[in-house]
Amino acid sequence: MPALYPVLLWAVLALLLLAASRRAAALLNARPLRAAGDAAVRLSRRAYWPLLAAVFALALFLRLYGFSDIPANYHTDGILSAVDGYALARFGTDHYGTSYPAMMEAWGYGQQSAMMAYLMSLSTRFFGLTRVGVRLPTMLVSLAGLAVFYDFARRLCGRSYALLALFLLAVSPWHIQQSRQALDAYMLCHFLLFSMDLLVLGLRRRPALYLSMVFFALSMYCYGVAAYVVPPLLICCCAYLLARRFVRVRDAFVCALIFFVVSLPVVLTLCINAFGWETVQLGPITCQRFEESTRSSDILFFTQEPFMDRLFANLLCALRVTFWQSAQALGTDARFGAVYPFSAPLLAAGLLLLWRHRRTADLTRASGSLEPRAGFLLLCWTLCAFASCVITNSVTSWRANAIYYPLVLLAAYAVYWVCRRVRAFIPAFAAVYLAALCVFFPAYVAQQRTAVDSQDSPAGQYEALAYVRDLPFEHLYFDAGAPEGADYYIYDAPTVRLLYVFGLSPAQFNEEAPILSCEGEDIGLYGDVFELWPPEYGTDYLPDPEENAAYVIPAANLEQFDPEAFHIEVFNTYAAVYPQAMMPSTQEGQP
C-alpha cells in the first residue's frame, strides 16, 4: 500500500466519525466552516453542468490515455476471445468450427462466455486482429457504463449524489483498469448495470421494464458467474416489486417470458452440461456439450474439500476482494483495490445507511434523498453479487466484478451522507480521492507501459511469432517451455497466440484448408506445418540447419542452436530462430 493511503484512511475515518457525532457536526457547521461548506454547495449547484462535464472529461482521459499501448501486454483469455470473434465475423463459427456457439468451448477443460467474442466479431471485422480491435469492445461498453451509472445514481438519490458517485467511479482503479482489458468476465458488471437502470426506469415506463429483461438475459452470456447471480437477483427484485405492488402479475409473467426466450440458448447449454445431455442445434446456434469441462470445481457446492472449511475460506476471500479492498486479485493491483483501500469504512457505512434509509418515508419528500424502490433494488443487487463471491471458490476481482458498481454507489452514499451533515467536508473528500488518483495513475501507467513476459501474457512470444510470420518457412516449432499436461496458460496457450498472430481460419486450424506461406504458397495442413516443440527432444537435440524450419522458443534454450548456422533474434525471454542460409536479405539484422 502506498505510504499516503494509511494517512487517507485515518482522514476518512475522522471525517466519518465527526459527521456521525451530532455535537461535532453542529460545531463544524458553525461559522466560519459553514461558509466554506455553503460556498461548495453553491458552486455545485450553479456550476453543476460544467462540473459534470469536467468529471466526464477526467474519466475519458484516464481511460483513453495511451489506450492502444497501455497496458503493453495482452492477456491470453482476451486473445482467445479475439480469435473466436475473428472467426465468427468471417465464418460464423468459433476457431474449432462450431456454428454460433451459445458458450465458447475455449480451452476445452474450461469454457468462456460468448458475449465478448461476439462483440469482438464486430471490432475485428473493422480493425482486424490488432490491439484496437481486441480492446475496443471493453472500452466502448465501459464508457457507456459511465453514462448509465450516472443515470442510475441520479434515479437513486438525485443529481448531486449522481455527480459525486460519477466522480468516485471516474477515479476508481478497478474501472480504469478493466476498461483497458479485453477479458470476457468484465462484460457482466456493465450488462447488470444496464439491466438495473432499465428496471428502475421501468417502474415508471413499462417498455423499459420489458427491455430490462432483454439485458438481464444478455447478462447470462457475459460470464459463467451470471448463472448464479442473475436468476437470484431477478427473483429477489420480482418478489419485492410484486409484494409492494409496484408491478402487476401480468407484467412479471411477460418479463419472465422475455428473459426465458432471450437466454434460452445459454440456459440450455448449462443444462446440457449439468445433466449430460447431447449437443443441441437451435437453427444456426449451437448449445454444446463440453466433454472435458471442469468448471464445476470452481463452485462451492461441488468442492472436494470439507464444505464448511471451504465456505469459511470463500467468505474471507470474498470480503477481502469486496468490502475490505485488501486482497491481491487478478486484474486489480492490491495496492489500490477497486475503489482504494481507504474506502473500506465508507463501504460498510454506505451499506448500513442504505439499509436504514430504505424505509424512511420522510426522506422521500426531501430533495436529493433516497428513492426507496431503487434503494431496495440496489441492496438486492449487492446481496446477490456478494453471495456469488462466496459461492465462487477463491474468488478474484474479475469473478467478483458484478459487485463493484454497487460498491462504488455505497461508498458514494456514505460520502453524500457525510457531506450533507457537514458541508465543509465536500472539498476534503474531493482532495482525498484526487490525491489517491495522483498516486495510482502514474504508478499504473509506468508499470503497464513496458511489455514483460509473464505466465498470462508473454510479450516476447507474440513478438517472436510476429517476426517468423514473415519468413518463408515450411515448418514452425514453438516451445511452451513446459511439459505436456502442464497448466493450460503455459502449455496450450501458445497455440492460441499462434492463431492470433497468424490470423488462421477455423478451416486451417482444423486441417480443412491448407496453410499458406508468407509468399502465398500452399505449404501443407496445420499439423504438418505447426508443431509444439516436443518435450522428448530435450536440451541435447540439435536442430538441422538445412531444414526449412523456424523456431519460437524460450531464450534459455538457445544453446541448442549453432549461432553460425542459425539467425537468432531475441525478444525479452523468447527468441525467434531460422537457418542463416535461408534468411531473406530483407530480414537479416532486423529486430
Coordinates of C-alpha atoms in Angstrom, one line a residue:
M1 CA 0.0 0.0 0.0
P2 CA 1.4 3.5 -0.9
A3 CA 2.6 5.4 2.1
L4 CA -0.1 8.1 1.6
Y5 CA -3.0 5.7 1.8
P6 CA -2.9 5.0 5.6
V7 CA -3.0 8.7 6.1
L8 CA -6.0 8.9 3.8
L9 CA -7.6 6.0 5.7
W10 CA -7.3 7.9 9.0
A11 CA -8.6 11.0 7.3
V12 CA -11.7 9.2 6.0
L13 CA -12.4 7.6 9.4
A14 CA -12.1 11.0 11.1
L15 CA -14.5 12.7 8.6
L16 CA -16.9 9.8 9.0
L17 CA -16.9 9.8 12.8
L18 CA -17.1 13.6 13.1
A19 CA -20.2 13.6 10.8
A20 CA -21.8 10.8 12.9
S21 CA -21.4 12.9 16.1
R22 CA -24.3 15.4 16.4
R23 CA -22.2 17.7 18.6
A24 CA -19.2 17.6 16.3
A25 CA -21.4 18.2 13.3
A26 CA -23.1 21.1 15.0
L27 CA -19.7 22.7 15.8
L28 CA -18.4 22.1 12.3
N29 CA -21.5 23.7 10.8
A30 CA -20.9 26.9 12.7
R31 CA -19.1 29.8 11.2
P32 CA -16.5 30.1 9.5
L33 CA -16.5 26.5 8.4
R34 CA -20.2 26.7 7.4
A35 CA -19.4 29.5 5.0
A36 CA -16.9 27.3 3.2
G37 CA -19.4 24.4 3.0
D38 CA -22.1 26.7 1.7
A39 CA -19.8 28.0 -0.9
A40 CA -19.0 24.5 -2.1
V41 CA -22.8 23.7 -2.3
R42 CA -23.5 26.9 -4.2
L43 CA -20.7 26.1 -6.6
S44 CA -22.0 22.5 -7.2
R45 CA -25.5 23.9 -7.9
R46 CA -24.6 26.9 -10.1
A47 CA -21.8 25.2 -12.0
Y48 CA -23.4 21.7 -12.0
W49 CA -23.2 21.1 -15.7
P50 CA -19.6 22.4 -16.1
L51 CA -18.6 20.2 -13.1
L52 CA -20.4 17.2 -14.6
A53 CA -18.6 17.8 -17.9
A54 CA -15.3 18.1 -16.1
V55 CA -15.8 14.8 -14.3
F56 CA -16.7 13.1 -17.6
A57 CA -13.6 14.6 -19.2
L58 CA -11.4 13.3 -16.4
A59 CA -13.0 9.9 -16.8
L60 CA -12.4 9.9 -20.5
F61 CA -8.8 11.0 -20.1
L62 CA -8.0 8.3 -17.5
R63 CA -9.4 5.6 -19.8
L64 CA -8.3 6.8 -23.3
Y65 CA -4.8 8.0 -22.5
G66 CA -2.5 5.6 -24.3
F67 CA -5.4 3.3 -25.0
S68 CA -3.8 1.1 -27.6
D69 CA -0.4 0.9 -25.8
I70 CA -1.3 0.7 -22.1
P71 CA -1.2 -2.0 -20.9
A72 CA 1.5 -3.2 -23.2
N73 CA 0.7 -6.8 -22.6
Y74 CA -2.1 -8.9 -23.9
H75 CA -3.9 -11.4 -21.6
T76 CA -4.3 -14.9 -23.1
D77 CA -8.0 -15.1 -22.3
G78 CA -8.6 -11.9 -24.2
I79 CA -6.6 -13.2 -27.1
L80 CA -8.8 -16.3 -27.2
S81 CA -11.9 -14.2 -27.3
A82 CA -10.4 -12.2 -30.2
V83 CA -9.5 -15.4 -32.1
D84 CA -13.1 -16.7 -31.7
G85 CA -14.6 -13.3 -32.6
Y86 CA -12.4 -13.0 -35.7
A87 CA -13.6 -16.5 -36.8
L88 CA -17.3 -15.6 -36.0
A89 CA -17.0 -12.4 -38.1
R90 CA -15.5 -14.2 -41.1
F91 CA -17.0 -17.7 -41.0
G92 CA -19.8 -17.8 -38.4
T93 CA -18.0 -20.3 -36.2
D94 CA -15.6 -20.3 -33.3
H95 CA -12.0 -21.4 -34.0
Y96 CA -13.0 -25.0 -33.6
G97 CA -15.6 -24.6 -36.4
T98 CA -18.7 -24.7 -34.1
S99 CA -21.5 -22.7 -35.6
Y100 CA -22.5 -19.6 -33.5
P101 CA -22.0 -21.2 -30.0
A102 CA -24.0 -20.0 -27.1
M103 CA -20.9 -20.6 -24.9
M104 CA -17.4 -20.8 -26.2
E105 CA -15.5 -24.1 -25.9
A106 CA -12.4 -22.1 -25.3
W107 CA -9.7 -24.2 -23.5
G108 CA -11.7 -27.5 -23.6
Y109 CA -11.5 -28.1 -19.9
G110 CA -12.7 -24.5 -19.2
Q111 CA -15.1 -22.5 -21.3
Q112 CA -15.6 -18.8 -22.0
S113 CA -18.7 -16.8 -22.1
A114 CA -19.8 -15.7 -25.6
M115 CA -20.6 -12.0 -25.2
M116 CA -17.0 -10.8 -25.6
A117 CA -16.4 -12.9 -28.6
Y118 CA -19.5 -11.7 -30.4
L119 CA -18.6 -8.1 -29.6
M120 CA -15.1 -8.7 -30.9
S121 CA -16.6 -10.1 -34.1
L122 CA -17.7 -6.6 -34.8
S123 CA -14.5 -4.8 -33.8
T124 CA -12.1 -7.3 -35.5
R125 CA -14.2 -7.0 -38.7
F126 CA -13.2 -3.4 -39.0
F127 CA -9.8 -3.3 -37.2
G128 CA -8.6 -6.8 -37.6
L129 CA -6.6 -8.7 -35.0
T130 CA -5.0 -5.6 -33.6
R131 CA -4.7 -4.0 -30.2
V132 CA -7.6 -1.6 -31.1
G133 CA -9.7 -4.4 -32.5
V134 CA -9.2 -6.5 -29.3
R135 CA -9.7 -3.8 -26.7
L136 CA -12.3 -1.6 -28.3
P137 CA -15.4 -3.6 -27.1
T138 CA -14.5 -3.3 -23.5
M139 CA -13.6 0.4 -23.8
L140 CA -16.9 1.3 -25.5
V141 CA -19.0 -0.7 -23.1
S142 CA -17.1 0.8 -20.2
L143 CA -17.6 4.4 -21.5
A144 CA -21.3 3.6 -21.9
G145 CA -21.2 2.3 -18.3
L146 CA -20.1 5.7 -17.1
A147 CA -23.2 7.4 -18.6
V148 CA -25.6 4.7 -17.4
F149 CA -24.0 4.7 -13.9
Y150 CA -24.7 8.4 -13.7
D151 CA -28.3 7.9 -14.7
F152 CA -28.8 5.1 -12.2
A153 CA -27.3 7.2 -9.4
R154 CA -29.5 10.1 -10.3
R155 CA -32.6 7.9 -10.1
L156 CA -31.3 6.5 -6.8
C157 CA -30.7 9.8 -4.9
G158 CA -30.8 12.9 -7.2
R159 CA -28.4 14.7 -9.4
S160 CA -26.0 15.9 -6.6
Y161 CA -25.4 12.4 -5.5
A162 CA -25.1 11.3 -9.1
L163 CA -22.3 13.8 -9.6
L164 CA -20.5 12.6 -6.5
A165 CA -20.9 8.9 -7.5
L166 CA -19.7 9.5 -11.0
F167 CA -16.6 11.3 -9.6
L168 CA -15.8 8.2 -7.5
L169 CA -16.3 5.9 -10.5
A170 CA -14.1 8.2 -12.7
V171 CA -11.1 7.7 -10.3
S172 CA -11.8 4.1 -9.5
P173 CA -8.7 1.9 -10.2
W174 CA -11.0 -1.1 -11.0
H175 CA -13.0 0.8 -13.6
I176 CA -9.9 2.4 -15.2
Q177 CA -8.0 -0.9 -15.4
Q178 CA -10.9 -3.1 -16.7
S179 CA -11.8 -0.6 -19.4
R180 CA -8.4 -1.3 -20.9
Q181 CA -8.5 -5.1 -20.6
A182 CA -10.1 -7.4 -23.2
L183 CA -11.4 -10.0 -20.7
D184 CA -14.8 -11.7 -21.1
A185 CA -15.5 -11.5 -17.3
Y186 CA -15.7 -7.7 -17.3
M187 CA -18.8 -7.6 -19.5
L188 CA -21.0 -8.9 -16.7
C189 CA -20.8 -5.8 -14.5
H190 CA -21.8 -3.5 -17.3
F191 CA -24.7 -5.5 -18.5
L192 CA -26.0 -5.9 -15.0
L193 CA -25.8 -2.1 -14.6
F194 CA -27.7 -1.5 -17.9
S195 CA -30.3 -4.0 -16.7
M196 CA -30.8 -2.4 -13.3
D197 CA -31.0 1.1 -14.7
L198 CA -33.7 0.0 -17.1
L199 CA -35.5 -1.9 -14.3
V200 CA -35.7 1.3 -12.2
L201 CA -36.8 3.3 -15.2
G202 CA -39.4 0.5 -16.0
L203 CA -41.2 1.2 -12.7
R204 CA -42.5 4.3 -14.5
R205 CA -42.3 3.3 -18.1
R206 CA -43.4 -0.2 -18.9
P207 CA -41.5 -0.6 -22.2
A208 CA -38.2 0.0 -20.2
L209 CA -39.3 -2.8 -17.8
Y210 CA -39.5 -5.3 -20.7
L211 CA -36.3 -4.0 -22.2
S212 CA -34.5 -4.6 -18.9
M213 CA -35.3 -8.3 -19.2
V214 CA -33.5 -8.4 -22.5
F215 CA -30.4 -7.0 -20.9
F216 CA -30.8 -9.3 -17.9
A217 CA -30.9 -12.2 -20.4
L218 CA -27.9 -10.9 -22.3
S219 CA -26.0 -10.8 -18.9
M220 CA -26.3 -14.6 -18.9
Y221 CA -23.9 -14.6 -21.9
C222 CA -21.4 -12.3 -20.3
Y223 CA -19.7 -14.7 -17.7
G224 CA -20.3 -18.0 -16.1
V225 CA -20.9 -16.5 -12.7
A226 CA -24.1 -14.9 -14.1
A227 CA -25.7 -18.3 -13.8
Y228 CA -25.9 -17.8 -10.0
V229 CA -26.1 -14.0 -10.0
V230 CA -28.8 -13.1 -12.4
P231 CA -31.6 -15.6 -11.6
P232 CA -31.4 -15.0 -7.8
L233 CA -31.3 -11.2 -8.4
L234 CA -34.4 -11.4 -10.6
I235 CA -36.2 -13.5 -8.1
C236 CA -35.4 -11.0 -5.3
C237 CA -36.4 -8.0 -7.3
C238 CA -39.6 -9.7 -8.6
A239 CA -40.7 -10.7 -5.1
Y240 CA -40.2 -7.2 -3.8
L241 CA -41.9 -5.4 -6.6
L242 CA -44.9 -7.8 -6.6
A243 CA -45.2 -7.7 -2.8
R244 CA -45.2 -3.9 -2.8
R245 CA -47.5 -3.9 -5.9
F246 CA -45.1 -1.8 -8.0
V247 CA -45.6 -4.3 -10.9
R248 CA -48.6 -6.4 -11.9
V249 CA -48.5 -10.2 -12.1
R250 CA -49.2 -9.9 -15.8
D251 CA -46.1 -7.7 -16.3
A252 CA -44.0 -10.2 -14.2
F253 CA -45.1 -13.0 -16.5
V254 CA -44.3 -11.1 -19.6
C255 CA -40.9 -10.2 -18.2
A256 CA -40.2 -13.9 -17.3
L257 CA -41.2 -14.9 -20.8
I258 CA -38.8 -12.4 -22.4
F259 CA -36.0 -13.4 -20.2
F260 CA -36.5 -17.1 -21.0
V261 CA -36.7 -16.6 -24.7
V262 CA -33.5 -14.5 -25.0
S263 CA -31.5 -16.5 -22.5
L264 CA -32.7 -20.0 -23.8
P265 CA -29.5 -20.9 -25.7
V266 CA -27.1 -20.3 -22.8
V267 CA -29.5 -21.8 -20.2
L268 CA -29.9 -24.9 -22.4
T269 CA -26.1 -25.1 -22.7
L270 CA -25.8 -25.1 -18.9
C271 CA -28.5 -27.7 -18.6
I272 CA -26.8 -29.9 -21.2
N273 CA -23.6 -29.9 -19.3
A274 CA -25.2 -30.3 -15.9
F275 CA -27.3 -33.3 -16.9
G276 CA -25.0 -34.9 -19.5
W277 CA -27.4 -34.3 -22.5
E278 CA -26.2 -34.2 -26.1
T279 CA -25.4 -31.1 -28.1
V280 CA -28.5 -29.3 -29.5
Q281 CA -28.8 -27.0 -32.5
L282 CA -31.3 -24.1 -32.4
G283 CA -31.1 -23.2 -36.0
P284 CA -27.5 -21.9 -36.5
I285 CA -27.0 -21.6 -32.7
T286 CA -25.1 -24.4 -31.1
C287 CA -25.9 -25.4 -27.5
Q288 CA -22.8 -27.6 -26.9
R289 CA -21.8 -30.3 -24.5
F290 CA -18.3 -29.9 -23.2
E291 CA -16.9 -33.4 -22.5
E292 CA -13.8 -32.2 -20.8
S293 CA -15.2 -29.4 -18.7
T294 CA -14.1 -29.0 -15.1
R295 CA -15.6 -25.6 -14.4
S296 CA -17.9 -27.0 -11.8
S297 CA -14.9 -27.4 -9.5
D298 CA -14.8 -23.6 -9.2
I299 CA -18.2 -23.7 -7.4
L300 CA -18.6 -24.1 -3.6
F301 CA -21.3 -26.8 -3.9
F302 CA -19.1 -29.1 -6.0
T303 CA -15.9 -28.7 -4.0
Q304 CA -13.9 -31.8 -2.9
E305 CA -12.9 -30.1 0.4
P306 CA -14.9 -30.1 3.6
F307 CA -17.8 -27.9 2.9
M308 CA -17.7 -25.7 6.0
D309 CA -13.9 -25.2 5.6
R310 CA -14.3 -24.1 2.0
L311 CA -17.3 -21.9 2.9
F312 CA -15.3 -20.1 5.6
A313 CA -12.3 -19.6 3.3
N314 CA -14.6 -18.3 0.5
L315 CA -16.3 -15.9 2.9
L316 CA -12.9 -14.4 3.9
C317 CA -11.8 -14.2 0.3
A318 CA -15.0 -12.5 -0.8
L319 CA -14.7 -9.9 2.0
R320 CA -11.1 -9.2 1.0
V321 CA -11.8 -8.5 -2.6
T322 CA -15.0 -6.5 -1.9
F323 CA -15.6 -4.7 1.4
W324 CA -12.1 -4.9 2.8
Q325 CA -10.4 -4.0 -0.5
S326 CA -7.2 -5.7 0.7
A327 CA -6.6 -8.9 -1.4
Q328 CA -4.2 -9.5 -4.3
A329 CA -6.7 -10.3 -7.1
L330 CA -6.3 -10.9 -10.8
G331 CA -6.9 -7.7 -12.7
T332 CA -6.7 -5.3 -9.8
D333 CA -3.4 -4.1 -8.2
A334 CA -3.6 -5.0 -4.5
R335 CA -2.0 -1.6 -3.6
F336 CA -5.0 0.3 -4.9
G337 CA -8.0 -2.1 -4.7
A338 CA -11.2 -1.5 -6.7
V339 CA -12.1 1.8 -5.1
Y340 CA -9.0 2.4 -2.9
P341 CA -8.3 0.6 0.4
F342 CA -9.1 3.6 2.5
S343 CA -12.7 3.4 1.2
A344 CA -13.4 0.3 3.3
P345 CA -15.1 2.3 6.2
L346 CA -17.2 4.1 3.6
L347 CA -18.4 0.8 2.0
A348 CA -19.6 -0.5 5.4
A349 CA -21.2 2.8 6.4
G350 CA -22.9 3.1 3.0
L351 CA -24.4 -0.3 3.3
L352 CA -25.7 0.4 6.8
L353 CA -27.1 3.8 5.8
L354 CA -28.8 2.5 2.7
W355 CA -30.4 -0.3 4.8
R356 CA -31.6 2.2 7.4
H357 CA -32.9 4.7 4.9
R358 CA -34.7 2.3 2.6
R359 CA -37.9 2.6 4.7
T360 CA -37.6 6.2 6.0
A361 CA -40.6 7.6 4.4
D362 CA -40.0 11.3 5.3
L363 CA -36.7 11.2 3.3
T364 CA -38.6 10.7 0.1
R365 CA -40.1 14.2 0.4
A366 CA -36.7 15.9 0.6
S367 CA -34.7 17.0 -2.4
G368 CA -31.7 14.7 -3.1
S369 CA -32.9 11.9 -0.8
L370 CA -33.1 8.2 -1.4
E371 CA -35.7 6.8 -3.7
P372 CA -36.8 3.7 -1.7
R373 CA -37.6 1.4 -4.6
A374 CA -34.2 2.0 -6.3
G375 CA -32.5 1.7 -2.9
F376 CA -34.0 -1.7 -2.2
L377 CA -33.1 -2.9 -5.7
L378 CA -29.5 -1.8 -5.1
L379 CA -29.5 -3.8 -1.8
C380 CA -30.7 -6.9 -3.7
W381 CA -28.0 -6.3 -6.3
T382 CA -25.3 -6.0 -3.7
L383 CA -26.5 -9.1 -1.7
C384 CA -26.8 -11.3 -4.8
A385 CA -23.4 -10.2 -6.1
F386 CA -21.7 -10.8 -2.8
A387 CA -23.4 -14.2 -2.5
S388 CA -21.9 -15.1 -5.8
C389 CA -18.4 -14.2 -4.5
V390 CA -18.9 -16.6 -1.6
I391 CA -20.2 -19.4 -3.9
T392 CA -17.1 -19.0 -6.2
N393 CA -14.1 -20.7 -4.8
S394 CA -11.1 -18.4 -4.2
V395 CA -12.9 -15.5 -5.9
T396 CA -10.8 -13.0 -7.8
S397 CA -11.6 -9.4 -8.8
W398 CA -12.7 -10.4 -12.3
R399 CA -15.0 -13.1 -10.9
A400 CA -16.3 -10.6 -8.3
N401 CA -16.8 -7.8 -10.8
A402 CA -20.6 -7.9 -10.6
I403 CA -20.4 -6.2 -7.2
Y404 CA -18.1 -3.3 -8.0
Y405 CA -20.7 -0.9 -9.4
P406 CA -22.8 -1.4 -6.2
L407 CA -19.7 -0.8 -4.0
V408 CA -19.0 2.5 -5.7
L409 CA -22.6 3.5 -5.1
L410 CA -22.3 2.5 -1.5
A411 CA -19.1 4.5 -1.0
A412 CA -20.7 7.5 -2.7
Y413 CA -23.8 7.2 -0.5
A414 CA -21.7 7.3 2.7
V415 CA -19.7 10.3 1.4
Y416 CA -23.0 12.0 0.3
W417 CA -24.5 11.5 3.8
V418 CA -21.4 12.9 5.5
C419 CA -21.3 15.9 3.2
R420 CA -25.0 16.6 3.8
R421 CA -24.4 16.6 7.6
V422 CA -21.1 18.7 7.3
R423 CA -20.9 20.7 4.1
A424 CA -17.4 21.8 4.8
F425 CA -16.3 18.2 4.2
I426 CA -17.1 18.4 0.5
P427 CA -13.7 19.8 -0.6
A428 CA -12.0 17.4 1.9
F429 CA -13.4 14.3 0.3
A430 CA -12.6 15.7 -3.2
A431 CA -9.0 16.2 -2.1
V432 CA -8.7 12.7 -0.6
Y433 CA -9.7 11.0 -3.8
L434 CA -7.8 13.3 -6.1
A435 CA -4.7 12.6 -4.0
A436 CA -5.3 8.9 -4.3
L437 CA -5.7 9.2 -8.0
C438 CA -2.4 11.1 -8.3
V439 CA -0.6 8.2 -6.6
F440 CA -2.4 5.4 -8.6
F441 CA -2.5 6.6 -12.2
P442 CA 1.2 7.5 -12.7
A443 CA 2.2 4.2 -11.0
Y444 CA -0.2 2.2 -13.2
V445 CA 1.0 3.9 -16.4
A446 CA 4.6 3.4 -15.5
Q447 CA 4.1 -0.2 -14.7
Q448 CA 1.9 -1.1 -17.7
R449 CA 3.7 0.9 -20.4
T450 CA 6.5 -1.7 -20.7
A451 CA 5.8 -5.2 -22.1
V452 CA 7.1 -8.1 -20.0
D453 CA 7.0 -11.9 -20.2
S454 CA 4.5 -13.2 -17.7
Q455 CA 2.7 -16.5 -17.4
D456 CA -0.6 -15.0 -18.6
S457 CA 1.0 -12.7 -21.2
P458 CA 4.4 -13.4 -22.6
A459 CA 5.0 -10.4 -24.8
G460 CA 8.2 -11.8 -26.2
Q461 CA 6.4 -14.8 -27.6
Y462 CA 4.0 -12.6 -29.5
E463 CA 6.9 -10.6 -30.9
A464 CA 8.8 -13.7 -31.9
L465 CA 5.8 -15.2 -33.6
A466 CA 5.2 -11.9 -35.5
Y467 CA 8.8 -12.0 -36.6
V468 CA 8.8 -15.5 -38.0
R469 CA 5.4 -14.9 -39.7
D470 CA 7.2 -13.0 -42.4
L471 CA 9.8 -15.8 -43.0
P472 CA 9.4 -18.3 -45.8
F473 CA 9.5 -21.4 -43.5
E474 CA 7.8 -24.7 -44.3
H475 CA 7.7 -25.8 -40.7
L476 CA 7.4 -23.9 -37.4
Y477 CA 8.3 -25.3 -33.9
F478 CA 7.0 -23.2 -31.0
D479 CA 8.0 -24.1 -27.5
A480 CA 5.8 -23.7 -24.5
G481 CA 8.7 -24.1 -22.1
A482 CA 6.8 -26.8 -20.1
P483 CA 6.0 -30.5 -20.3
E484 CA 2.8 -31.7 -21.9
G485 CA -0.1 -31.7 -19.4
A486 CA 1.1 -28.5 -17.6
D487 CA -1.3 -25.7 -16.8
Y488 CA -3.0 -24.5 -20.0
Y489 CA -1.6 -21.0 -19.7
I490 CA 1.8 -22.5 -20.1
Y491 CA 1.3 -25.4 -22.5
D492 CA -1.9 -24.8 -24.6
A493 CA -2.0 -21.0 -24.7
P494 CA 0.9 -20.7 -27.3
T495 CA -1.5 -22.3 -29.8
V496 CA -4.0 -19.5 -29.3
R497 CA -1.2 -16.9 -29.6
L498 CA -0.2 -18.5 -32.9
L499 CA -3.8 -18.4 -34.2
Y500 CA -3.9 -14.7 -33.2
V501 CA -0.6 -13.7 -34.8
F502 CA -1.1 -15.7 -38.0
G503 CA -4.8 -15.0 -38.3
L504 CA -5.6 -18.6 -39.2
S505 CA -9.1 -19.5 -40.2
P506 CA -11.1 -22.3 -38.4
A507 CA -10.7 -24.4 -41.6
Q508 CA -7.0 -24.0 -41.5
F509 CA -6.8 -24.8 -37.7
N510 CA -9.0 -27.9 -38.2
E511 CA -6.9 -29.0 -41.2
E512 CA -9.7 -28.5 -43.7
A513 CA -7.7 -25.9 -45.7
P514 CA -4.0 -25.5 -46.3
I515 CA -1.6 -23.1 -44.6
L516 CA -0.2 -20.5 -46.9
S517 CA 3.4 -19.3 -46.6
C518 CA 4.3 -15.6 -46.5
E519 CA 4.6 -15.8 -50.3
G520 CA 1.1 -17.2 -50.7
E521 CA 2.2 -20.8 -51.4
D522 CA 0.5 -24.0 -50.1
I523 CA 2.9 -25.5 -47.5
G524 CA 0.6 -28.1 -46.0
L525 CA -2.1 -28.6 -43.4
Y526 CA -1.9 -27.2 -39.8
G527 CA -0.5 -30.4 -38.3
D528 CA 2.2 -30.6 -40.9
V529 CA 3.3 -27.0 -40.5
F530 CA 3.0 -26.1 -36.9
E531 CA 4.3 -28.2 -34.0
L532 CA 4.8 -27.7 -30.3
W533 CA 8.4 -28.4 -29.6
P534 CA 8.3 -32.0 -28.4
P535 CA 9.5 -32.3 -24.7
E536 CA 11.3 -35.5 -25.6
Y537 CA 13.7 -33.5 -27.8
G538 CA 15.3 -32.3 -24.6
T539 CA 18.3 -30.0 -24.5
D540 CA 20.6 -32.5 -26.3
Y541 CA 18.6 -32.3 -29.5
L542 CA 20.5 -30.4 -32.3
P543 CA 18.2 -28.8 -34.9
D544 CA 19.0 -29.3 -38.5
P545 CA 20.2 -26.0 -40.2
E546 CA 19.2 -27.5 -43.6
E547 CA 15.6 -27.9 -42.6
N548 CA 13.4 -25.0 -43.7
A549 CA 12.0 -24.6 -40.2
A550 CA 11.5 -21.6 -37.9
Y551 CA 11.6 -21.8 -34.1
V552 CA 10.0 -19.8 -31.4
I553 CA 11.5 -20.9 -28.1
P554 CA 12.5 -19.6 -24.7
A555 CA 15.8 -17.8 -24.9
A556 CA 17.1 -20.1 -22.2
N557 CA 17.1 -23.0 -24.8
L558 CA 19.3 -21.2 -27.4
E559 CA 22.3 -23.4 -26.5
Q560 CA 20.8 -26.0 -28.8
F561 CA 21.4 -23.8 -31.8
D562 CA 24.7 -23.1 -33.6
P563 CA 24.9 -19.3 -33.8
E564 CA 26.9 -19.6 -37.0
A565 CA 24.2 -21.8 -38.7
F566 CA 21.1 -20.0 -37.4
H567 CA 19.9 -16.4 -37.4
I568 CA 18.7 -15.6 -33.9
E569 CA 16.5 -12.7 -32.7
V570 CA 15.8 -12.3 -29.0
F571 CA 12.6 -10.8 -27.7
N572 CA 12.6 -10.5 -23.9
T573 CA 12.8 -14.1 -22.7
Y574 CA 11.8 -15.6 -26.1
A575 CA 13.8 -16.0 -29.3
A576 CA 13.0 -16.5 -33.0
V577 CA 15.4 -18.8 -34.8
Y578 CA 15.8 -19.5 -38.5
P579 CA 18.5 -21.1 -40.7
Q580 CA 21.0 -18.4 -41.6
A581 CA 21.4 -19.8 -45.2
M582 CA 17.6 -19.4 -45.8
M583 CA 17.2 -15.9 -44.4
P584 CA 15.7 -13.4 -46.9
S585 CA 18.1 -10.5 -47.3
T586 CA 15.4 -8.0 -46.2
Q587 CA 15.0 -9.8 -42.9
E588 CA 18.7 -10.0 -41.9
G589 CA 19.6 -7.9 -38.9
Q590 CA 16.0 -6.7 -38.3
P591 CA 14.8 -6.9 -34.7

